[in-house]
Amino acid sequence: MALPVLIERLSALSAFTRLTATLPTSSGLQAVGGLAGSADAVLVAALAEREPNRLFVVVADQLPEAERWHADLQSVFGSDGVALYPPREGFGEVEPHAEVAGERVETLEALAKGSVRVLLTTARALQERTRLPRALADARLELARGDSWRLEELMGHLETVGFERVPLVEDVAQYSVRGGILDVYGFGMREPVRLEFWGDELVELRGFDVATQRSTAPLDRAVILPVEVQGDDAELKYARATIAELFPPSSLAVFPLGSQLRAELDRTWSEAQHHLDLARRRGEDAAPREELFQAPGSAEGQLRGFPRLELIAASEDDPRAVVFPLRAPEPVERDMAKLGAMVRDGTPTLILCDNSGQAERLEELLEGARGGEGTRERLTLAIGVLAGGFTLPPRGPEGLRVLTDHEIFRRERRIRRSRRYATGAALEHVTALKPGDFVVHLEHGVGIYRGMTTVFHGEATIEVAVIEYEGGDRLNVPLYRLDQIERYRAAGEADDDAPPPRLHKLGGKRWAAQRDRTRSALREMTAELLDLYARRTITSRPAHHPDGAWQKQLESSFLFEDTPDQRSATEQVKKDMEGPRPMDRVLVGDVGYGKTEIAVRAAFKAVQSGRQVAVLVPTTVLAEQHARTFGDRFADFPVRIAVMSRFQTARQQAEALQELADGTVDVVIGTHRLLSADVTFHALGLIIVDEEHRFGVKHKERLKQLRLETDVLTLTATPIPRTLHQSLAGLRDLTLMQTPPRDRSPVLTFLEPWDDALIDEGISRELDRGGQVFFVHNRIETILAVADHVQRIVPRARVGVGHGQMKERELEEVMRRFVAGEIDVLVSTLIVESGIDVPNANTMFVDRADRLGLAQLYQLRGRVGRSHRRAYCYLMVPDHVDVDEDAERRLRVLEHHTELGAGYRVALKDMELRGAGNLLGPEQSGFVHAVGFDLYLRMLDE
């Protein structure tokens, strides 16, 4: 949403008039000072508004700063006319990340059309030389209804510009052909396009949904932009160029406050040589540095050829600069009385809120502050996001104070960028049967599904599923009897080399014996199962109160937009809590899918009903993380939170125990210490269990006693087989959260041997985009040596170490510094498996990954990929060590399941690899292997 009022008010300042009068038109330089908060972005927006035929190029040192400018300008100026040209990830010529490659191509296309008014980029991106700027005009395709094209010629063009042919288009940069229909998904498309040919004539264009593959609205035309431009023809035809060669001579280059342009150009130049040398040593083809990057002096000289605006720190009488007398507003820091006094001081105030819920909440909180003549007119709440507020002079009715909600509530502003391209294949579609899959028929056992066919039955034809059995015998199953068939899932499916299940003979006795033995085993455990289920069903407790005004206020203050699954999970949990029976719900969702927010809402609901909440977590680090999250969310309400972990002294724990017993504490967050016998509650109403698979048998037995009369909400990304099994069997309610947040990307996962060059490349790539790195090494004895080695590999990285045997305050300080961005690479043990939320950390290395379980690895990988940036996870296994078969399978499962929402599937796979296990006892059961997991559940249900 554009904020034209800011542009108008800043344009009215005398300093702005002076600046526009002295704005350089050729290769001169003008300095500007006195810009507080996000006023720098407002200034550039105002200049672009005044000079609509001029291109303004903001050159940030690094990507995070360019993204901040981009977000600010989109709020002030609107999305149209503002574009970002990010640097490549890595030093090769091809950009492997579709989101980055797509944004680069789309920006080049917009520049060529002249539709960009303000361009945000980085020093490194301006230094890069590619064939695309000069090749784009020839490589792009524009198709319209009625055009004449030979399909083979069109396919040939798509191949040459980097598209991949696939059976079904499910991602960007892909195309598929079926008869006279061509599906293609290119950069710049809101959705993929379905082209229908009649002979050589293009007769129809329609969009289609990648998830359902169904056609949507008809289109008049489609523009297909290239994915890449490579090959012998391209090398001969198109010289490499920098993006700056596309800028008109009148373009104005803007250098942000504190710009270190030359230092960044020099660093990129030296890093490029280092990484290209590494690539050559690995036997890869790599072009000379001079072909891929412009030399620092040339790049700087090219920019000096344009008129330039440099933002500096300057006093009002500084002769070098035009100085704007702006200042940062006085900090509010959650103090609503202070905010109210500011609003009433006579200066008009504009408060920018991230979303409408936050605006409603502030409206209520400030209702009292609006009192007084004329105050209502002087306070405006608007939807918009800026990095920092500022005050425009003069003080009083003619001025303007701009505040942001994240500064008022002391929250870090997170830049959220939606994914540019959709991906297909939702969870339900993945489990569909394909010819060649193993299936289980209830009466005849394991066979191979051979697809659907039509057979004659009497005088009519019917559709049947064909199943092949031992010896080649085939069984035709009519569609109306398909309920007799289940897809076979059991150990071995995770590994392509694993032996297939043994087929049964049609009419043989072996299947009947296996099926009957499984039924018998299930009957044996039914007594205890029914006892627990019945006791839970007949137990009742007073219902929690319906939502009140505070509950709505809390939920509307959530800084992110709820996903559909978050809304559904919230409704299900509330319905359980407002019912008469104790809740026992398992909430399954990938790391970062918003499970904690559901827990926050449930906890607040319990507190509003006069009951206490216990949040049970497996690690001290996670307890601290949840304490920050819950404390942040409940800061504006009279909710008392206590923490019980080893970070608290004995005295602090004793105080917390006393306050729990007398009801002073509303929410207690702690490790398994909460399950100790000396912990008593005044009125426990809800237990939230985060990552149940991390607790031992003894702890789970204590939980089992508690859950008979208390609401229990279990949060997990990969439920352990028994938890998942109980949920699927109906013993515990299951909520699946499969919708990723709008800016989330899958985590690219690689299984690799330890390689210094790979570590160097991965860490350097992350540091180059302003990010951080997790390096997991789970042996305390050698962790310092590994940290030293990592430091030697990447000397510029700030390396920190964290493990469970460190002193409490020391570990707490390391974690604080990593969260604050003061440490680039955190070398740690598995203490980071749960609870560390660092959206800026998007690369992870896991040393000796073969020693870890599937759920552990999945949890670890979930620490990265929590922002809009592509995330990388390297599972490192030594070349010289024989990895056992099960470990190899676990690693391959994780490498294969990189798609969003894969946690539930990984858990199913874990159940297949380990056996589902007796529901209530510790022993593993092999019966699921004999009859297949789905049929095992069906028998259990019966």
mmCIF file of N, CA, C and O in Angstrom, residues 761-827:
data_model
loop_
_atom_site.group_PDB
_atom_site.id
_atom_site.type_symbol
_atom_site.label_atom_id
_atom_site.label_comp_id
_atom_site.label_asym_id
_atom_site.label_seq_id
_atom_site.Cartn_x
_atom_site.Cartn_y
_atom_site.Cartn_z
ATOM 1 N N GLU A 761 32.561 -22.956 0.610
ATOM 2 C CA GLU A 761 31.587 -22.440 -0.359
ATOM 3 C C GLU A 761 30.233 -22.153 0.303
ATOM 4 O O GLU A 761 29.628 -21.103 0.097
ATOM 5 N N GLY A 762 29.758 -23.119 1.121
ATOM 6 C CA GLY A 762 28.442 -22.968 1.761
ATOM 7 C C GLY A 762 28.400 -21.820 2.743
ATOM 8 O O GLY A 762 27.458 -21.019 2.751
ATOM 9 N N ILE A 763 29.438 -21.702 3.592
ATOM 10 C CA ILE A 763 29.466 -20.622 4.585
ATOM 11 C C ILE A 763 29.639 -19.271 3.882
ATOM 12 O O ILE A 763 28.961 -18.296 4.211
ATOM 13 N N SER A 764 30.529 -19.218 2.893
ATOM 14 C CA SER A 764 30.775 -17.951 2.184
ATOM 15 C C SER A 764 29.519 -17.477 1.469
ATOM 16 O O SER A 764 29.205 -16.275 1.487
ATOM 17 N N ARG A 765 28.792 -18.395 0.844
ATOM 18 C CA ARG A 765 27.563 -18.003 0.140
ATOM 19 C C ARG A 765 26.572 -17.387 1.126
ATOM 20 O O ARG A 765 25.924 -16.386 0.845
ATOM 21 N N GLU A 766 26.465 -17.991 2.320
ATOM 22 C CA GLU A 766 25.520 -17.475 3.313
ATOM 23 C C GLU A 766 25.970 -16.109 3.831
ATOM 24 O O GLU A 766 25.157 -15.192 3.980
ATOM 25 N N LEU A 767 27.275 -15.957 4.090
ATOM 26 C CA LEU A 767 27.766 -14.668 4.586
ATOM 27 C C LEU A 767 27.606 -13.583 3.522
ATOM 28 O O LEU A 767 27.312 -12.430 3.844
ATOM 29 N N ASP A 768 27.789 -13.955 2.256
ATOM 30 C CA ASP A 768 27.662 -12.970 1.173
ATOM 31 C C ASP A 768 26.255 -12.405 1.072
ATOM 32 O O ASP A 768 26.063 -11.293 0.579
ATOM 33 N N ARG A 769 25.255 -13.171 1.496
ATOM 34 C CA ARG A 769 23.893 -12.624 1.454
ATOM 35 C C ARG A 769 23.455 -12.139 2.836
ATOM 36 O O ARG A 769 22.272 -11.963 3.105
ATOM 37 N N GLY A 770 24.456 -11.938 3.725
ATOM 38 C CA GLY A 770 24.172 -11.341 5.034
ATOM 39 C C GLY A 770 23.547 -12.309 6.016
ATOM 40 O O GLY A 770 22.906 -11.879 6.981
ATOM 41 N N GLY A 771 23.717 -13.629 5.795
ATOM 42 C CA GLY A 771 23.068 -14.628 6.648
ATOM 43 C C GLY A 771 24.017 -15.260 7.660
ATOM 44 O O GLY A 771 25.173 -14.870 7.806
ATOM 45 N N GLN A 772 23.490 -16.274 8.374
ATOM 46 C CA GLN A 772 24.240 -16.990 9.408
ATOM 47 C C GLN A 772 24.141 -18.496 9.178
ATOM 48 O O GLN A 772 23.297 -18.964 8.405
ATOM 49 N N VAL A 773 24.995 -19.251 9.894
ATOM 50 C CA VAL A 773 25.153 -20.681 9.628
ATOM 51 C C VAL A 773 25.122 -21.479 10.936
ATOM 52 O O VAL A 773 25.737 -21.086 11.928
ATOM 53 N N PHE A 774 24.394 -22.606 10.920
ATOM 54 C CA PHE A 774 24.491 -23.616 11.985
ATOM 55 C C PHE A 774 25.505 -24.672 11.550
ATOM 56 O O PHE A 774 25.426 -25.165 10.423
ATOM 57 N N PHE A 775 26.414 -25.037 12.447
ATOM 58 C CA PHE A 775 27.348 -26.142 12.171
ATOM 59 C C PHE A 775 27.226 -27.108 13.343
ATOM 60 O O PHE A 775 27.666 -26.809 14.454
ATOM 61 N N VAL A 776 26.576 -28.250 13.111
ATOM 62 C CA VAL A 776 26.271 -29.180 14.208
ATOM 63 C C VAL A 776 27.341 -30.270 14.277
ATOM 64 O O VAL A 776 27.579 -30.999 13.299
ATOM 65 N N HIS A 777 28.002 -30.358 15.432
ATOM 66 C CA HIS A 777 29.007 -31.396 15.699
ATOM 67 C C HIS A 777 28.692 -31.925 17.094
ATOM 68 O O HIS A 777 28.861 -31.208 18.091
ATOM 69 N N ASN A 778 28.222 -33.145 17.191
ATOM 70 C CA ASN A 778 27.626 -33.618 18.444
ATOM 71 C C ASN A 778 28.609 -34.337 19.377
ATOM 72 O O ASN A 778 28.233 -35.281 20.060
ATOM 73 N N ARG A 779 29.879 -33.914 19.400
ATOM 74 C CA ARG A 779 30.846 -34.468 20.356
ATOM 75 C C ARG A 779 31.536 -33.313 21.075
ATOM 76 O O ARG A 779 32.288 -32.543 20.465
ATOM 77 N N ILE A 780 31.258 -33.209 22.383
ATOM 78 C CA ILE A 780 31.806 -32.092 23.159
ATOM 79 C C ILE A 780 33.333 -32.156 23.203
ATOM 80 O O ILE A 780 34.015 -31.130 23.171
ATOM 81 N N GLU A 781 33.909 -33.397 23.226
ATOM 82 C CA GLU A 781 35.361 -33.550 23.353
ATOM 83 C C GLU A 781 36.112 -32.872 22.203
ATOM 84 O O GLU A 781 37.229 -32.375 22.383
ATOM 85 N N THR A 782 35.515 -32.865 21.021
ATOM 86 C CA THR A 782 36.234 -32.361 19.845
ATOM 87 C C THR A 782 35.613 -31.093 19.247
ATOM 88 O O THR A 782 36.030 -30.630 18.191
ATOM 89 N N ILE A 783 34.616 -30.518 19.932
ATOM 90 C CA ILE A 783 33.868 -29.417 19.316
ATOM 91 C C ILE A 783 34.737 -28.155 19.156
ATOM 92 O O ILE A 783 34.616 -27.431 18.156
ATOM 93 N N LEU A 784 35.652 -27.901 20.104
ATOM 94 C CA LEU A 784 36.499 -26.709 19.982
ATOM 95 C C LEU A 784 37.470 -26.846 18.811
ATOM 96 O O LEU A 784 37.737 -25.867 18.091
ATOM 97 N N ALA A 785 37.982 -28.074 18.607
ATOM 98 C CA ALA A 785 38.899 -28.309 17.474
ATOM 99 C C ALA A 785 38.167 -28.103 16.143
ATOM 100 O O ALA A 785 38.712 -27.509 15.204
ATOM 101 N N VAL A 786 36.904 -28.565 16.080
ATOM 102 C CA VAL A 786 36.114 -28.378 14.858
ATOM 103 C C VAL A 786 35.848 -26.896 14.618
ATOM 104 O O VAL A 786 35.949 -26.400 13.489
ATOM 105 N N ALA A 787 35.520 -26.159 15.686
ATOM 106 C CA ALA A 787 35.271 -24.712 15.546
ATOM 107 C C ALA A 787 36.523 -23.996 15.040
ATOM 108 O O ALA A 787 36.444 -23.122 14.168
ATOM 109 N N ASP A 788 37.703 -24.384 15.570
ATOM 110 C CA ASP A 788 38.961 -23.786 15.099
ATOM 111 C C ASP A 788 39.181 -24.082 13.625
ATOM 112 O O ASP A 788 39.635 -23.232 12.860
ATOM 113 N N HIS A 789 38.869 -25.318 13.226
ATOM 114 C CA HIS A 789 39.055 -25.718 11.822
ATOM 115 C C HIS A 789 38.132 -24.899 10.912
ATOM 116 O O HIS A 789 38.551 -24.421 9.851
ATOM 117 N N VAL A 790 36.868 -24.726 11.333
ATOM 118 C CA VAL A 790 35.907 -23.920 10.552
ATOM 119 C C VAL A 790 36.415 -22.489 10.440
ATOM 120 O O VAL A 790 36.334 -21.859 9.374
ATOM 121 N N GLN A 791 36.975 -21.956 11.550
ATOM 122 C CA GLN A 791 37.508 -20.587 11.541
ATOM 123 C C GLN A 791 38.650 -20.454 10.534
ATOM 124 O O GLN A 791 38.755 -19.443 9.826
ATOM 125 N N ARG A 792 39.507 -21.511 10.449
ATOM 126 C CA ARG A 792 40.622 -21.462 9.489
ATOM 127 C C ARG A 792 40.119 -21.540 8.049
ATOM 128 O O ARG A 792 40.674 -20.916 7.150
ATOM 129 N N ILE A 793 39.033 -22.321 7.825
ATOM 130 C CA ILE A 793 38.483 -22.455 6.464
ATOM 131 C C ILE A 793 37.913 -21.130 5.986
ATOM 132 O O ILE A 793 38.109 -20.722 4.837
ATOM 133 N N VAL A 794 37.165 -20.431 6.879
ATOM 134 C CA VAL A 794 36.541 -19.144 6.511
ATOM 135 C C VAL A 794 36.983 -18.101 7.539
ATOM 136 O O VAL A 794 36.269 -17.823 8.511
ATOM 137 N N PRO A 795 38.168 -17.501 7.337
ATOM 138 C CA PRO A 795 38.723 -16.597 8.359
ATOM 139 C C PRO A 795 37.832 -15.390 8.670
ATOM 140 O O PRO A 795 37.856 -14.885 9.788
ATOM 141 N N ARG A 796 37.032 -14.919 7.700
ATOM 142 C CA ARG A 796 36.248 -13.703 7.957
ATOM 143 C C ARG A 796 35.014 -13.978 8.817
ATOM 144 O O ARG A 796 34.355 -13.050 9.286
ATOM 145 N N ALA A 797 34.654 -15.260 9.012
ATOM 146 C CA ALA A 797 33.446 -15.594 9.784
ATOM 147 C C ALA A 797 33.691 -15.402 11.279
ATOM 148 O O ALA A 797 34.779 -15.691 11.779
ATOM 149 N N ARG A 798 32.681 -14.914 11.984
ATOM 150 C CA ARG A 798 32.724 -14.838 13.452
ATOM 151 C C ARG A 798 32.119 -16.140 13.979
ATOM 152 O O ARG A 798 30.922 -16.370 13.845
ATOM 153 N N VAL A 799 32.981 -16.996 14.553
ATOM 154 C CA VAL A 799 32.571 -18.351 14.942
ATOM 155 C C VAL A 799 32.340 -18.406 16.454
ATOM 156 O O VAL A 799 33.154 -17.914 17.240
ATOM 157 N N GLY A 800 31.207 -19.003 16.870
ATOM 158 C CA GLY A 800 30.905 -19.207 18.285
ATOM 159 C C GLY A 800 30.651 -20.676 18.557
ATOM 160 O O GLY A 800 30.335 -21.447 17.641
ATOM 161 N N VAL A 801 30.768 -21.101 19.821
ATOM 162 C CA VAL A 801 30.579 -22.507 20.206
ATOM 163 C C VAL A 801 29.518 -22.594 21.295
ATOM 164 O O VAL A 801 29.513 -21.780 22.227
ATOM 165 N N GLY A 802 28.613 -23.569 21.172
ATOM 166 C CA GLY A 802 27.592 -23.789 22.199
ATOM 167 C C GLY A 802 27.376 -25.273 22.447
ATOM 168 O O GLY A 802 27.228 -26.035 21.497
ATOM 169 N N HIS A 803 27.397 -25.696 23.725
ATOM 170 C CA HIS A 803 27.084 -27.095 24.055
ATOM 171 C C HIS A 803 26.537 -27.171 25.479
ATOM 172 O O HIS A 803 26.639 -26.206 26.251
ATOM 173 N N GLY A 804 25.963 -28.315 25.806
ATOM 174 C CA GLY A 804 25.213 -28.463 27.050
ATOM 175 C C GLY A 804 26.032 -28.465 28.318
ATOM 176 O O GLY A 804 25.479 -28.334 29.412
ATOM 177 N N GLN A 805 27.372 -28.629 28.227
ATOM 178 C CA GLN A 805 28.183 -28.652 29.448
ATOM 179 C C GLN A 805 28.799 -27.285 29.766
ATOM 180 O O GLN A 805 29.586 -27.156 30.696
ATOM 181 N N MET A 806 28.448 -26.277 28.993
ATOM 182 C CA MET A 806 28.926 -24.924 29.290
ATOM 183 C C MET A 806 28.182 -24.383 30.510
ATOM 184 O O MET A 806 27.084 -24.828 30.813
ATOM 185 N N LYS A 807 28.787 -23.410 31.184
ATOM 186 C CA LYS A 807 28.102 -22.755 32.302
ATOM 187 C C LYS A 807 26.852 -22.053 31.766
ATOM 188 O O LYS A 807 26.844 -21.541 30.649
ATOM 189 N N GLU A 808 25.808 -22.030 32.610
ATOM 190 C CA GLU A 808 24.507 -21.527 32.163
ATOM 191 C C GLU A 808 24.598 -20.142 31.533
ATOM 192 O O GLU A 808 24.103 -19.911 30.439
ATOM 193 N N ARG A 809 25.241 -19.208 32.224
ATOM 194 C CA ARG A 809 25.295 -17.837 31.725
ATOM 195 C C ARG A 809 26.108 -17.737 30.432
ATOM 196 O O ARG A 809 25.804 -16.959 29.547
ATOM 197 N N GLU A 810 27.171 -18.566 30.350
ATOM 198 C CA GLU A 810 28.025 -18.561 29.161
ATOM 199 C C GLU A 810 27.244 -19.048 27.934
ATOM 200 O O GLU A 810 27.281 -18.431 26.865
ATOM 201 N N LEU A 811 26.498 -20.150 28.111
ATOM 202 C CA LEU A 811 25.693 -20.687 27.002
ATOM 203 C C LEU A 811 24.592 -19.698 26.622
ATOM 204 O O LEU A 811 24.336 -19.453 25.427
ATOM 205 N N GLU A 812 23.960 -19.115 27.638
ATOM 206 C CA GLU A 812 22.891 -18.143 27.388
ATOM 207 C C GLU A 812 23.425 -16.959 26.569
ATOM 208 O O GLU A 812 22.772 -16.479 25.635
ATOM 209 N N GLU A 813 24.640 -16.501 26.889
ATOM 210 C CA GLU A 813 25.241 -15.365 26.187
ATOM 211 C C GLU A 813 25.575 -15.714 24.732
ATOM 212 O O GLU A 813 25.355 -14.914 23.819
ATOM 213 N N VAL A 814 26.103 -16.941 24.498
ATOM 214 C CA VAL A 814 26.408 -17.377 23.123
ATOM 215 C C VAL A 814 25.134 -17.413 22.290
ATOM 216 O O VAL A 814 25.101 -16.928 21.145
ATOM 217 N N MET A 815 24.071 -17.983 22.860
ATOM 218 C CA MET A 815 22.802 -18.065 22.138
ATOM 219 C C MET A 815 22.239 -16.658 21.867
ATOM 220 O O MET A 815 21.727 -16.391 20.782
ATOM 221 N N ARG A 816 22.355 -15.775 22.850
ATOM 222 C CA ARG A 816 21.857 -14.409 22.655
ATOM 223 C C ARG A 816 22.606 -13.731 21.509
ATOM 224 O O ARG A 816 22.010 -13.072 20.654
ATOM 225 N N ARG A 817 23.935 -13.907 21.484
ATOM 226 C CA ARG A 817 24.740 -13.265 20.433
ATOM 227 C C ARG A 817 24.415 -13.844 19.056
ATOM 228 O O ARG A 817 24.410 -13.108 18.059
ATOM 229 N N PHE A 818 24.139 -15.137 18.993
ATOM 230 C CA PHE A 818 23.795 -15.740 17.687
ATOM 231 C C PHE A 818 22.444 -15.218 17.206
ATOM 232 O O PHE A 818 22.291 -14.830 16.052
ATOM 233 N N VAL A 819 21.469 -15.186 18.118
ATOM 234 C CA VAL A 819 20.137 -14.677 17.766
ATOM 235 C C VAL A 819 20.228 -13.211 17.334
ATOM 236 O O VAL A 819 19.539 -12.774 16.411
ATOM 237 N N ALA A 820 21.127 -12.441 17.984
ATOM 238 C CA ALA A 820 21.272 -11.018 17.666
ATOM 239 C C ALA A 820 22.106 -10.766 16.419
ATOM 240 O O ALA A 820 22.262 -9.622 16.007
ATOM 241 N N GLY A 821 22.673 -11.831 15.817
ATOM 242 C CA GLY A 821 23.462 -11.663 14.602
ATOM 243 C C GLY A 821 24.909 -11.279 14.845
ATOM 244 O O GLY A 821 25.619 -10.881 13.920
ATOM 245 N N GLU A 822 25.379 -11.415 16.108
ATOM 246 C CA GLU A 822 26.767 -11.054 16.422
ATOM 247 C C GLU A 822 27.718 -12.229 16.168
ATOM 248 O O GLU A 822 28.932 -12.072 16.230
ATOM 249 N N ILE A 823 27.171 -13.423 15.933
ATOM 250 C CA ILE A 823 27.957 -14.606 15.573
ATOM 251 C C ILE A 823 27.480 -15.068 14.199
ATOM 252 O O ILE A 823 26.280 -15.173 13.964
ATOM 253 N N ASP A 824 28.427 -15.332 13.285
ATOM 254 C CA ASP A 824 28.068 -15.775 11.931
ATOM 255 C C ASP A 824 27.843 -17.283 11.869
ATOM 256 O O ASP A 824 26.926 -17.752 11.204
ATOM 257 N N VAL A 825 28.738 -18.051 12.516
ATOM 258 C CA VAL A 825 28.663 -19.514 12.465
ATOM 259 C C VAL A 825 28.601 -20.037 13.897
ATOM 260 O O VAL A 825 29.520 -19.797 14.685
ATOM 261 N N LEU A 826 27.516 -20.735 14.239
ATOM 262 C CA LEU A 826 27.391 -21.346 15.565
ATOM 263 C C LEU A 826 27.730 -22.821 15.451
ATOM 264 O O LEU A 826 26.996 -23.596 14.821
ATOM 265 N N VAL A 827 28.871 -23.213 16.027
ATOM 266 C CA VAL A 827 29.263 -24.625 16.074
ATOM 267 C C VAL A 827 28.694 -25.173 17.373
ATOM 268 O O VAL A 827 29.050 -24.718 18.466
#
